[in-house]
């Protein structure tokens, strides 16, 4: 469905060229939920935005991003516009800023449907609104964003993302800032959706990733360090960073990872995790590890498995 | 904070810097006595050679236009700086108190500001200048009465947005008093917008002072740019330089300060590229 | 140590002519014991932050009172600004907003010393000690908050609160804006400081997995009321109120459960060719 090959995102800056995302390869299969987990600043949101060409103008993206057979990086802005919303929907992190405060939900939804070439009948709109778990669609559609609670806003954001029935949904931190009860409802709703379409989920929340994913990629300092199927990943992590990340969760040992991730402007010769890794070895400091396959459906970027 | 100077900032600094230097060294730069009339040499055209007696010509009384413009620039800048400092000080204090205290005090102060704003600024200035006559102090007071409201509004708004920030609450929970909070936390956070408004205001005030003088309500005992423009308007066809030269001086000063203000605004803009990494 | 009796708090909004009232806290009563970790859980809008603000005296209560021994700290007559009040310190949720953006870290940490009228000559030593006690180096003192990460700023906020030598530290959602690995750092730091200094900790959070781990006692709040209060094990094993049951049920639905942990340990013990290679690298 979606294929990223050797994707690298760079920005020019006063401190030289910054590369927040480097050599990312991943595949999102049809009807699967693929999750990228990582901590803030690891570049995961940049990947989400690069797919639909939503990065700032000075960003340079190299590599290949295929949506089925189209190479999205070579498409014109006009062609991309046809893909956004129609074939790939997007749900952003903060619903309070991704919804327009001066229009009702109904006119915003109608706008999106019209734009993607669907007729915006009230029946169709209530159906979509119901599909995101909103029980009284007629009343809610007539409301403005400020009249809705955070949970409803985020549901509408998902409804907008799926309004034109895209095959693929990119959800960038959709649960951040929501209360647990609402979070659960949203997750259950996303779980419903995913039977019909592929979802690329970007999150820092291990619980959300655990509940929703089919496959998982872990990012650290701009690189993917491990890709595995979710069930295999949550029972055992191969990469030392992935393991430390899991161990820092309150339901585990809650063991902090010593040190901090390298800053974006810092050039690291060897493994980017080597100064925080408890298994660090001489060769980790000077040789950059490649992402290697160690098992069926398990890739790891660590010298220990090379 | 590392300040990178942008283009409009450098143009502004150059223009305004030249005008300030000119004003400071006016007695040494002026080729003639600005008050000395020479009725034999009235409305002489500019001759831009090193040896000429009147490089930018003379006016209808045979006075050296360059010398008069140099001294007038002095007056304009003095007026501009005093009006801005006076209104910056009173406006900021009143606005900050209004925003910080809130409640009834805020309501009353803001209604007073509204009352001031409901008159067109120029009419207030005209009225006050008319009462005080042609003194510098009268002109400064007249313009400051209009200008302080701008600072009061801006500082009130900034104070309101800062006063409930967590760092202010943290300071209060550490037992800090109001004076400490205003000085230590609020003031440093409202200076940037005020500084921008102050530099932009400089241009406006100098223009307004010139306008009042043009209308005959400015100062009469010193050469003044607006008054010089007014003097020249009878000779616009026969001797356009009498009007043009002081006009250009006004334009340079006003543009200079406006460019600095624009540049400052860009520098203080939170959407600075360097901070973008915090967003991702 | 602290006694909260029948506290209610309402906010009024609107203008001079039309006032609206919203009740944020209704009849809150509990005791805070010495050296305990008391967790307050609840969803957004349940009043937990308002309660925290009342406890540190940032908000005046409308009814009831907060007492420390014989001293009334906060009642409808107003809050008391005193020695005792400054011994209750608060750390806020968003580290980027709780530090003044125009002050360097040195200046941030100097503020509590200025307020306590510590002689200037001692500033340097105290500040260096304080930043090291939260696990950051002296070199960070010259930076501005926007140059540090959220986790680092939160440590600075902790250091600043500790410089007031508080008896009670209130942590209001201090880790919810942070990543898990950073959350672990901050929680460990708070627990260590609490241990070393014999502080009492009020930890406000919506994350039940975390609360279960660190709390001695738990208060569950909903719509401005306390619905349940009790020891951690009682609350999690025998929740009596429906709302508590719902929260715990939700937690179990979501969280990486403890059964999983067992599984991991088993797997790690296996002598798989891959797993044995990692420890070898360590030597």
PDB file of C-alpha atoms in Angstrom, chain B:
ATOM      1  CA  UNK B   1      19.846  35.951  22.535  1.00  0.00           C
ATOM      2  CA  UNK B   2      21.758  36.257  19.311  1.00  0.00           C
ATOM      3  CA  UNK B   3      20.306  39.054  17.220  1.00  0.00           C
ATOM      4  CA  UNK B   4      20.713  38.753  13.504  1.00  0.00           C
ATOM      5  CA  UNK B   5      20.175  42.050  11.743  1.00  0.00           C
ATOM      6  CA  UNK B   6      17.838  41.725   8.794  1.00  0.00           C
ATOM      7  CA  UNK B   7      17.557  43.873   5.712  1.00  0.00           C
ATOM      8  CA  UNK B   8      14.901  46.346   6.785  1.00  0.00           C
ATOM      9  CA  UNK B   9      16.708  46.723  10.100  1.00  0.00           C
ATOM     10  CA  UNK B  10      19.966  47.710   8.378  1.00  0.00           C
ATOM     11  CA  UNK B  11      18.286  50.186   6.023  1.00  0.00           C
ATOM     12  CA  UNK B  12      16.494  51.689   9.012  1.00  0.00           C
ATOM     13  CA  UNK B  13      19.612  51.882  11.145  1.00  0.00           C
ATOM     14  CA  UNK B  14      21.482  53.568   8.291  1.00  0.00           C
ATOM     15  CA  UNK B  15      18.774  56.181   7.601  1.00  0.00           C
ATOM     16  CA  UNK B  16      17.930  56.934  11.200  1.00  0.00           C
ATOM     17  CA  UNK B  17      21.598  56.801  12.217  1.00  0.00           C
ATOM     18  CA  UNK B  18      22.540  59.428   9.622  1.00  0.00           C
ATOM     19  CA  UNK B  19      19.679  61.650  10.732  1.00  0.00           C
ATOM     20  CA  UNK B  20      20.631  61.344  14.395  1.00  0.00           C
ATOM     21  CA  UNK B  21      24.291  62.183  13.620  1.00  0.00           C
ATOM     22  CA  UNK B  22      23.183  65.121  11.510  1.00  0.00           C
ATOM     23  CA  UNK B  23      21.065  66.393  14.375  1.00  0.00           C
ATOM     24  CA  UNK B  24      23.843  65.949  16.924  1.00  0.00           C
ATOM     25  CA  UNK B  25      26.459  67.787  14.854  1.00  0.00           C
ATOM     26  CA  UNK B  26      24.161  70.383  13.311  1.00  0.00           C
ATOM     27  CA  UNK B  27      26.149  73.432  14.595  1.00  0.00           C
ATOM     28  CA  UNK B  28      29.329  72.073  13.002  1.00  0.00           C
ATOM     29  CA  UNK B  29      27.775  70.797   9.781  1.00  0.00           C
ATOM     30  CA  UNK B  30      25.660  73.833   8.985  1.00  0.00           C
ATOM     31  CA  UNK B  31      27.393  76.122   6.506  1.00  0.00           C
ATOM     32  CA  UNK B  32      25.456  79.207   7.600  1.00  0.00           C
ATOM     33  CA  UNK B  33      23.575  80.693  10.501  1.00  0.00           C
ATOM     34  CA  UNK B  34      20.048  79.262  10.162  1.00  0.00           C
ATOM     35  CA  UNK B  35      18.481  82.514  11.332  1.00  0.00           C
ATOM     36  CA  UNK B  36      20.550  84.844   9.164  1.00  0.00           C
ATOM     37  CA  UNK B  37      18.345  86.311   6.456  1.00  0.00           C
ATOM     38  CA  UNK B  38      19.939  87.627   3.320  1.00  0.00           C
ATOM     39  CA  UNK B  39      17.291  89.456   1.347  1.00  0.00           C
ATOM     40  CA  UNK B  40      19.594  89.884  -1.619  1.00  0.00           C
ATOM     41  CA  UNK B  41      19.767  86.154  -2.151  1.00  0.00           C
ATOM     42  CA  UNK B  42      16.164  84.999  -1.915  1.00  0.00           C
ATOM     43  CA  UNK B  43      14.955  81.680  -3.399  1.00  0.00           C
ATOM     44  CA  UNK B  44      18.427  80.742  -4.684  1.00  0.00           C
ATOM     45  CA  UNK B  45      18.424  77.303  -6.369  1.00  0.00           C
ATOM     46  CA  UNK B  46      20.567  74.466  -4.973  1.00  0.00           C
ATOM     47  CA  UNK B  47      24.108  74.325  -6.306  1.00  0.00           C
ATOM     48  CA  UNK B  48      25.783  71.170  -5.162  1.00  0.00           C
ATOM     49  CA  UNK B  49      29.424  72.190  -5.364  1.00  0.00           C
ATOM     50  CA  UNK B  50      31.818  72.236  -2.463  1.00  0.00           C
ATOM     51  CA  UNK B  51      32.424  75.953  -2.728  1.00  0.00           C
ATOM     52  CA  UNK B  52      28.845  77.157  -2.979  1.00  0.00           C
ATOM     53  CA  UNK B  53      27.592  79.310  -0.158  1.00  0.00           C
ATOM     54  CA  UNK B  54      24.102  77.791  -0.142  1.00  0.00           C
ATOM     55  CA  UNK B  55      24.400  74.102  -1.214  1.00  0.00           C
ATOM     56  CA  UNK B  56      20.649  73.460  -1.024  1.00  0.00           C
ATOM     57  CA  UNK B  57      19.574  77.001  -1.860  1.00  0.00           C
ATOM     58  CA  UNK B  58      17.768  79.623   0.180  1.00  0.00           C
ATOM     59  CA  UNK B  59      14.163  80.273   1.121  1.00  0.00           C
ATOM     60  CA  UNK B  60      11.966  83.322   0.570  1.00  0.00           C
ATOM     61  CA  UNK B  61      13.882  85.292   3.203  1.00  0.00           C
ATOM     62  CA  UNK B  62      17.263  84.278   1.867  1.00  0.00           C
ATOM     63  CA  UNK B  63      18.023  81.875   4.717  1.00  0.00           C
ATOM     64  CA  UNK B  64      20.201  78.805   4.112  1.00  0.00           C
ATOM     65  CA  UNK B  65      17.834  75.824   3.694  1.00  0.00           C
ATOM     66  CA  UNK B  66      20.457  73.199   4.502  1.00  0.00           C
ATOM     67  CA  UNK B  67      21.374  74.890   7.782  1.00  0.00           C
ATOM     68  CA  UNK B  68      17.754  75.349   8.727  1.00  0.00           C
ATOM     69  CA  UNK B  69      16.912  71.725   7.879  1.00  0.00           C
ATOM     70  CA  UNK B  70      19.834  70.459   9.968  1.00  0.00           C
ATOM     71  CA  UNK B  71      18.707  72.418  13.008  1.00  0.00           C
ATOM     72  CA  UNK B  72      15.081  71.456  12.362  1.00  0.00           C
ATOM     73  CA  UNK B  73      16.021  67.775  12.366  1.00  0.00           C
ATOM     74  CA  UNK B  74      17.353  68.367  15.855  1.00  0.00           C
ATOM     75  CA  UNK B  75      14.056  69.770  17.016  1.00  0.00           C
ATOM     76  CA  UNK B  76      12.088  66.967  15.355  1.00  0.00           C
ATOM     77  CA  UNK B  77      14.157  64.286  17.019  1.00  0.00           C
ATOM     78  CA  UNK B  78      13.970  66.021  20.388  1.00  0.00           C
ATOM     79  CA  UNK B  79      10.184  66.189  20.063  1.00  0.00           C
ATOM     80  CA  UNK B  80       9.978  62.582  18.880  1.00  0.00           C
ATOM     81  CA  UNK B  81      12.149  61.206  21.646  1.00  0.00           C
ATOM     82  CA  UNK B  82      10.460  63.178  24.409  1.00  0.00           C
ATOM     83  CA  UNK B  83       6.948  62.352  23.245  1.00  0.00           C
ATOM     84  CA  UNK B  84       7.769  58.658  22.931  1.00  0.00           C
ATOM     85  CA  UNK B  85       9.559  58.411  26.275  1.00  0.00           C
ATOM     86  CA  UNK B  86       6.816  60.324  28.040  1.00  0.00           C
ATOM     87  CA  UNK B  87       4.008  58.255  26.567  1.00  0.00           C
ATOM     88  CA  UNK B  88       5.968  54.992  26.782  1.00  0.00           C
ATOM     89  CA  UNK B  89       6.494  55.546  30.487  1.00  0.00           C
ATOM     90  CA  UNK B  90       2.992  56.711  31.428  1.00  0.00           C
ATOM     91  CA  UNK B  91       1.249  54.373  28.998  1.00  0.00           C
ATOM     92  CA  UNK B  92       3.177  51.303  30.129  1.00  0.00           C
ATOM     93  CA  UNK B  93       2.704  52.000  33.819  1.00  0.00           C
ATOM     94  CA  UNK B  94      -1.002  52.731  33.495  1.00  0.00           C
ATOM     95  CA  UNK B  95      -1.606  49.792  31.138  1.00  0.00           C
ATOM     96  CA  UNK B  96       0.420  47.388  33.256  1.00  0.00           C
ATOM     97  CA  UNK B  97      -1.424  48.362  36.432  1.00  0.00           C
ATOM     98  CA  UNK B  98      -4.734  48.071  34.612  1.00  0.00           C
ATOM     99  CA  UNK B  99      -3.937  44.609  33.291  1.00  0.00           C
ATOM    100  CA  UNK B 100      -2.306  43.312  36.450  1.00  0.00           C
ATOM    101  CA  UNK B 101      -4.909  44.519  38.945  1.00  0.00           C
ATOM    102  CA  UNK B 102      -7.859  43.767  36.691  1.00  0.00           C
ATOM    103  CA  UNK B 103     -11.472  44.061  37.822  1.00  0.00           C
ATOM    104  CA  UNK B 104     -13.017  47.475  38.350  1.00  0.00           C
ATOM    105  CA  UNK B 105      -9.687  49.327  38.086  1.00  0.00           C
ATOM    106  CA  UNK B 106      -9.138  47.779  34.680  1.00  0.00           C
ATOM    107  CA  UNK B 107     -12.645  48.672  33.526  1.00  0.00           C
ATOM    108  CA  UNK B 108     -12.270  52.321  34.572  1.00  0.00           C
ATOM    109  CA  UNK B 109      -8.822  52.798  33.061  1.00  0.00           C
ATOM    110  CA  UNK B 110      -9.763  51.165  29.796  1.00  0.00           C
ATOM    111  CA  UNK B 111     -12.885  53.330  29.484  1.00  0.00           C
ATOM    112  CA  UNK B 112     -10.675  56.416  29.914  1.00  0.00           C
ATOM    113  CA  UNK B 113      -8.409  55.077  27.165  1.00  0.00           C
ATOM    114  CA  UNK B 114     -11.474  54.483  24.993  1.00  0.00           C
ATOM    115  CA  UNK B 115     -12.537  58.080  25.582  1.00  0.00           C
ATOM    116  CA  UNK B 116      -9.158  59.282  24.361  1.00  0.00           C
ATOM    117  CA  UNK B 117      -9.296  57.004  21.363  1.00  0.00           C
ATOM    118  CA  UNK B 118     -12.778  58.121  20.402  1.00  0.00           C
ATOM    119  CA  UNK B 119     -11.401  61.531  19.365  1.00  0.00           C
ATOM    120  CA  UNK B 120      -9.362  61.602  16.196  1.00  0.00           C
ATOM    121  CA  UNK B 121      -5.808  61.945  17.555  1.00  0.00           C
ATOM    122  CA  UNK B 122      -4.983  64.955  15.444  1.00  0.00           C
ATOM    123  CA  UNK B 123      -7.907  66.979  16.856  1.00  0.00           C
ATOM    124  CA  UNK B 124      -6.826  66.403  20.445  1.00  0.00           C
ATOM    125  CA  UNK B 125      -3.323  67.470  19.511  1.00  0.00           C
ATOM    126  CA  UNK B 126      -4.674  70.499  17.638  1.00  0.00           C
ATOM    127  CA  UNK B 127      -6.746  71.592  20.603  1.00  0.00           C
ATOM    128  CA  UNK B 128      -3.929  71.176  23.130  1.00  0.00           C
ATOM    129  CA  UNK B 129      -1.386  72.808  20.847  1.00  0.00           C
ATOM    130  CA  UNK B 130      -3.803  75.698  20.398  1.00  0.00           C
ATOM    131  CA  UNK B 131      -4.080  76.158  24.164  1.00  0.00           C
ATOM    132  CA  UNK B 132      -0.351  75.977  24.852  1.00  0.00           C
ATOM    133  CA  UNK B 133       0.660  78.076  21.880  1.00  0.00           C
ATOM    134  CA  UNK B 134       3.885  77.608  20.004  1.00  0.00           C
ATOM    135  CA  UNK B 135       6.126  76.097  22.672  1.00  0.00           C
ATOM    136  CA  UNK B 136       8.020  72.815  22.454  1.00  0.00           C
ATOM    137  CA  UNK B 137       6.504  71.681  25.740  1.00  0.00           C
ATOM    138  CA  UNK B 138       3.012  72.362  24.451  1.00  0.00           C
ATOM    139  CA  UNK B 139       3.673  70.307  21.347  1.00  0.00           C
ATOM    140  CA  UNK B 140       5.172  67.423  23.340  1.00  0.00           C
ATOM    141  CA  UNK B 141       2.250  67.325  25.760  1.00  0.00           C
ATOM    142  CA  UNK B 142      -0.251  67.501  22.914  1.00  0.00           C
ATOM    143  CA  UNK B 143       1.290  64.564  21.086  1.00  0.00           C
ATOM    144  CA  UNK B 144       1.917  62.521  24.223  1.00  0.00           C
ATOM    145  CA  UNK B 145      -1.759  62.844  25.158  1.00  0.00           C
ATOM    146  CA  UNK B 146      -2.598  61.019  21.946  1.00  0.00           C
ATOM    147  CA  UNK B 147       0.259  58.551  21.938  1.00  0.00           C
ATOM    148  CA  UNK B 148       0.099  57.126  25.487  1.00  0.00           C
ATOM    149  CA  UNK B 149      -3.124  55.240  24.795  1.00  0.00           C
ATOM    150  CA  UNK B 150      -1.336  52.999  22.291  1.00  0.00           C
ATOM    151  CA  UNK B 151       1.228  51.950  24.875  1.00  0.00           C
ATOM    152  CA  UNK B 152      -1.417  51.524  27.543  1.00  0.00           C
ATOM    153  CA  UNK B 153      -3.391  49.100  25.380  1.00  0.00           C
ATOM    154  CA  UNK B 154      -0.379  47.096  24.267  1.00  0.00           C
ATOM    155  CA  UNK B 155       1.096  46.787  27.738  1.00  0.00           C
ATOM    156  CA  UNK B 156      -2.273  45.887  29.258  1.00  0.00           C
ATOM    157  CA  UNK B 157      -2.770  43.118  26.703  1.00  0.00           C
ATOM    158  CA  UNK B 158       0.733  41.744  27.186  1.00  0.00           C
ATOM    159  CA  UNK B 159       0.460  41.836  30.965  1.00  0.00           C
ATOM    160  CA  UNK B 160      -2.830  39.947  30.884  1.00  0.00           C
ATOM    161  CA  UNK B 161      -1.328  37.231  28.717  1.00  0.00           C
ATOM    162  CA  UNK B 162       1.734  36.913  30.958  1.00  0.00           C
ATOM    163  CA  UNK B 163       0.226  37.301  34.421  1.00  0.00           C
ATOM    164  CA  UNK B 164      -1.430  33.903  34.511  1.00  0.00           C
ATOM    165  CA  UNK B 165       1.504  31.999  33.081  1.00  0.00           C
ATOM    166  CA  UNK B 166       2.784  29.172  35.231  1.00  0.00           C
ATOM    167  CA  UNK B 167       6.080  30.871  35.991  1.00  0.00           C
ATOM    168  CA  UNK B 168       4.232  33.799  37.559  1.00  0.00           C
ATOM    169  CA  UNK B 169       2.104  31.415  39.620  1.00  0.00           C
ATOM    170  CA  UNK B 170       5.237  29.554  40.685  1.00  0.00           C
ATOM    171  CA  UNK B 171       6.788  32.824  41.775  1.00  0.00           C
ATOM    172  CA  UNK B 172       3.689  33.735  43.761  1.00  0.00           C
ATOM    173  CA  UNK B 173       3.666  30.371  45.476  1.00  0.00           C
ATOM    174  CA  UNK B 174       7.258  31.076  46.502  1.00  0.00           C
ATOM    175  CA  UNK B 175       5.927  34.103  48.341  1.00  0.00           C
ATOM    176  CA  UNK B 176       6.832  36.798  45.825  1.00  0.00           C
ATOM    177  CA  UNK B 177       5.076  40.170  46.107  1.00  0.00           C
ATOM    178  CA  UNK B 178       3.432  42.080  43.290  1.00  0.00           C
ATOM    179  CA  UNK B 179       6.341  44.452  42.789  1.00  0.00           C
ATOM    180  CA  UNK B 180       8.788  41.567  42.423  1.00  0.00           C
ATOM    181  CA  UNK B 181       6.523  39.800  39.942  1.00  0.00           C
ATOM    182  CA  UNK B 182       6.002  42.929  37.866  1.00  0.00           C
ATOM    183  CA  UNK B 183       9.703  43.726  37.772  1.00  0.00           C
ATOM    184  CA  UNK B 184      11.208  40.252  37.561  1.00  0.00           C
ATOM    185  CA  UNK B 185       8.704  38.404  35.393  1.00  0.00           C
ATOM    186  CA  UNK B 186       6.256  40.671  33.651  1.00  0.00           C
ATOM    187  CA  UNK B 187       8.393  43.600  32.533  1.00  0.00           C
ATOM    188  CA  UNK B 188      11.014  41.516  30.651  1.00  0.00           C
ATOM    189  CA  UNK B 189       8.219  39.727  28.821  1.00  0.00           C
ATOM    190  CA  UNK B 190       6.395  42.821  27.606  1.00  0.00           C
ATOM    191  CA  UNK B 191       9.380  44.877  26.454  1.00  0.00           C
ATOM    192  CA  UNK B 192       9.641  43.420  22.944  1.00  0.00           C
ATOM    193  CA  UNK B 193       6.188  44.479  21.680  1.00  0.00           C
ATOM    194  CA  UNK B 194       6.539  47.858  23.386  1.00  0.00           C
ATOM    195  CA  UNK B 195       9.923  48.460  21.799  1.00  0.00           C
ATOM    196  CA  UNK B 196       8.495  47.752  18.343  1.00  0.00           C
ATOM    197  CA  UNK B 197       5.569  50.092  18.933  1.00  0.00           C
ATOM    198  CA  UNK B 198       7.910  52.771  20.295  1.00  0.00           C
ATOM    199  CA  UNK B 199      10.138  52.803  17.209  1.00  0.00           C
ATOM    200  CA  UNK B 200       7.172  52.760  14.850  1.00  0.00           C
ATOM    201  CA  UNK B 201       5.613  55.508  16.997  1.00  0.00           C
ATOM    202  CA  UNK B 202       8.736  57.676  16.567  1.00  0.00           C
ATOM    203  CA  UNK B 203       7.998  58.072  12.868  1.00  0.00           C
ATOM    204  CA  UNK B 204       4.350  58.804  13.498  1.00  0.00           C
ATOM    205  CA  UNK B 205       5.084  61.429  16.158  1.00  0.00           C
ATOM    206  CA  UNK B 206       7.653  63.266  14.042  1.00  0.00           C
ATOM    207  CA  UNK B 207       5.210  63.332  11.155  1.00  0.00           C
ATOM    208  CA  UNK B 208       2.442  64.580  13.441  1.00  0.00           C
ATOM    209  CA  UNK B 209       4.702  67.302  14.853  1.00  0.00           C
ATOM    210  CA  UNK B 210       5.544  68.411  11.329  1.00  0.00           C
ATOM    211  CA  UNK B 211       1.846  68.404  10.420  1.00  0.00           C
ATOM    212  CA  UNK B 212       0.985  70.602  13.395  1.00  0.00           C
ATOM    213  CA  UNK B 213       3.742  73.005  12.447  1.00  0.00           C
ATOM    214  CA  UNK B 214       2.563  72.959   8.872  1.00  0.00           C
ATOM    215  CA  UNK B 215      -0.833  74.051  10.156  1.00  0.00           C
ATOM    216  CA  UNK B 216       0.843  76.827  12.094  1.00  0.00           C
ATOM    217  CA  UNK B 217       0.317  75.306  15.531  1.00  0.00           C
ATOM    218  CA  UNK B 218       3.841  74.118  16.101  1.00  0.00           C
ATOM    219  CA  UNK B 219       6.827  75.975  17.409  1.00  0.00           C
ATOM    220  CA  UNK B 220       7.547  79.339  15.879  1.00  0.00           C
ATOM    221  CA  UNK B 221      10.826  80.309  17.498  1.00  0.00           C
ATOM    222  CA  UNK B 222      12.961  77.543  15.978  1.00  0.00           C
ATOM    223  CA  UNK B 223      13.297  76.254  12.433  1.00  0.00           C
ATOM    224  CA  UNK B 224      10.947  73.279  12.083  1.00  0.00           C
ATOM    225  CA  UNK B 225      10.595  70.910   9.155  1.00  0.00           C
ATOM    226  CA  UNK B 226       6.805  71.112   8.910  1.00  0.00           C
ATOM    227  CA  UNK B 227       6.915  74.883   9.074  1.00  0.00           C
ATOM    228  CA  UNK B 228       9.595  74.970   6.371  1.00  0.00           C
ATOM    229  CA  UNK B 229       7.376  72.902   4.093  1.00  0.00           C
ATOM    230  CA  UNK B 230       4.563  75.349   4.787  1.00  0.00           C
ATOM    231  CA  UNK B 231       6.823  78.296   3.938  1.00  0.00           C
ATOM    232  CA  UNK B 232       7.686  76.706   0.640  1.00  0.00           C
ATOM    233  CA  UNK B 233       4.205  76.059  -0.569  1.00  0.00           C
ATOM    234  CA  UNK B 234       3.773  79.573  -2.069  1.00  0.00           C
ATOM    235  CA  UNK B 235       6.824  79.038  -4.250  1.00  0.00           C
ATOM    236  CA  UNK B 236       6.078  75.473  -5.307  1.00  0.00           C
ATOM    237  CA  UNK B 237       6.279  76.396  -8.998  1.00  0.00           C
ATOM    238  CA  UNK B 238       9.097  78.904  -9.013  1.00  0.00           C
ATOM    239  CA  UNK B 239      11.321  77.338  -6.311  1.00  0.00           C
ATOM    240  CA  UNK B 240      10.243  73.747  -5.525  1.00  0.00           C
ATOM    241  CA  UNK B 241      13.398  73.026  -3.516  1.00  0.00           C
ATOM    242  CA  UNK B 242      12.131  75.193  -0.652  1.00  0.00           C
ATOM    243  CA  UNK B 243       9.433  72.614  -0.043  1.00  0.00           C
ATOM    244  CA  UNK B 244      11.241  69.552  -1.343  1.00  0.00           C
ATOM    245  CA  UNK B 245      14.346  69.645   0.874  1.00  0.00           C
ATOM    246  CA  UNK B 246      12.591  69.709   4.285  1.00  0.00           C
ATOM    247  CA  UNK B 247      10.113  67.192   2.884  1.00  0.00           C
ATOM    248  CA  UNK B 248      12.912  64.773   2.127  1.00  0.00           C
ATOM    249  CA  UNK B 249      14.310  65.226   5.626  1.00  0.00           C
ATOM    250  CA  UNK B 250      10.922  64.278   7.095  1.00  0.00           C
ATOM    251  CA  UNK B 251      10.682  61.255   4.812  1.00  0.00           C
ATOM    252  CA  UNK B 252      14.167  60.023   5.769  1.00  0.00           C
ATOM    253  CA  UNK B 253      13.555  60.277   9.497  1.00  0.00           C
ATOM    254  CA  UNK B 254      10.136  58.646   9.378  1.00  0.00           C
ATOM    255  CA  UNK B 255      11.202  55.867   7.015  1.00  0.00           C
ATOM    256  CA  UNK B 256      14.315  55.206   9.073  1.00  0.00           C
ATOM    257  CA  UNK B 257      12.391  54.613  12.259  1.00  0.00           C
ATOM    258  CA  UNK B 258       9.671  52.630  10.523  1.00  0.00           C
ATOM    259  CA  UNK B 259      12.250  50.318   9.026  1.00  0.00           C
ATOM    260  CA  UNK B 260      13.860  49.784  12.426  1.00  0.00           C
ATOM    261  CA  UNK B 261      10.427  49.039  13.889  1.00  0.00           C
ATOM    262  CA  UNK B 262       9.689  46.507  11.150  1.00  0.00           C
ATOM    263  CA  UNK B 263      13.084  44.913  11.611  1.00  0.00           C
ATOM    264  CA  UNK B 264      12.585  44.633  15.368  1.00  0.00           C
ATOM    265  CA  UNK B 265       9.207  43.043  14.837  1.00  0.00           C
ATOM    266  CA  UNK B 266      10.757  40.373  12.622  1.00  0.00           C
ATOM    267  CA  UNK B 267      13.480  39.719  15.163  1.00  0.00           C
ATOM    268  CA  UNK B 268      11.029  39.340  18.038  1.00  0.00           C
ATOM    269  CA  UNK B 269       8.649  37.216  16.002  1.00  0.00           C
ATOM    270  CA  UNK B 270       8.172  33.912  17.842  1.00  0.00           C
ATOM    271  CA  UNK B 271       7.912  32.028  14.558  1.00  0.00           C
ATOM    272  CA  UNK B 272      11.624  32.450  14.156  1.00  0.00           C
ATOM    273  CA  UNK B 273      13.227  29.679  12.111  1.00  0.00           C
ATOM    274  CA  UNK B 274      15.589  28.780  14.915  1.00  0.00           C
ATOM    275  CA  UNK B 275      12.730  27.863  17.172  1.00  0.00           C
ATOM    276  CA  UNK B 276      11.051  25.648  14.639  1.00  0.00           C
ATOM    277  CA  UNK B 277      12.713  22.547  15.978  1.00  0.00           C
ATOM    278  CA  UNK B 278      10.783  22.914  19.167  1.00  0.00           C
ATOM    279  CA  UNK B 279       7.600  22.335  17.218  1.00  0.00           C
ATOM    280  CA  UNK B 280       8.499  18.945  15.845  1.00  0.00           C
TER     281      UNK B 280
END
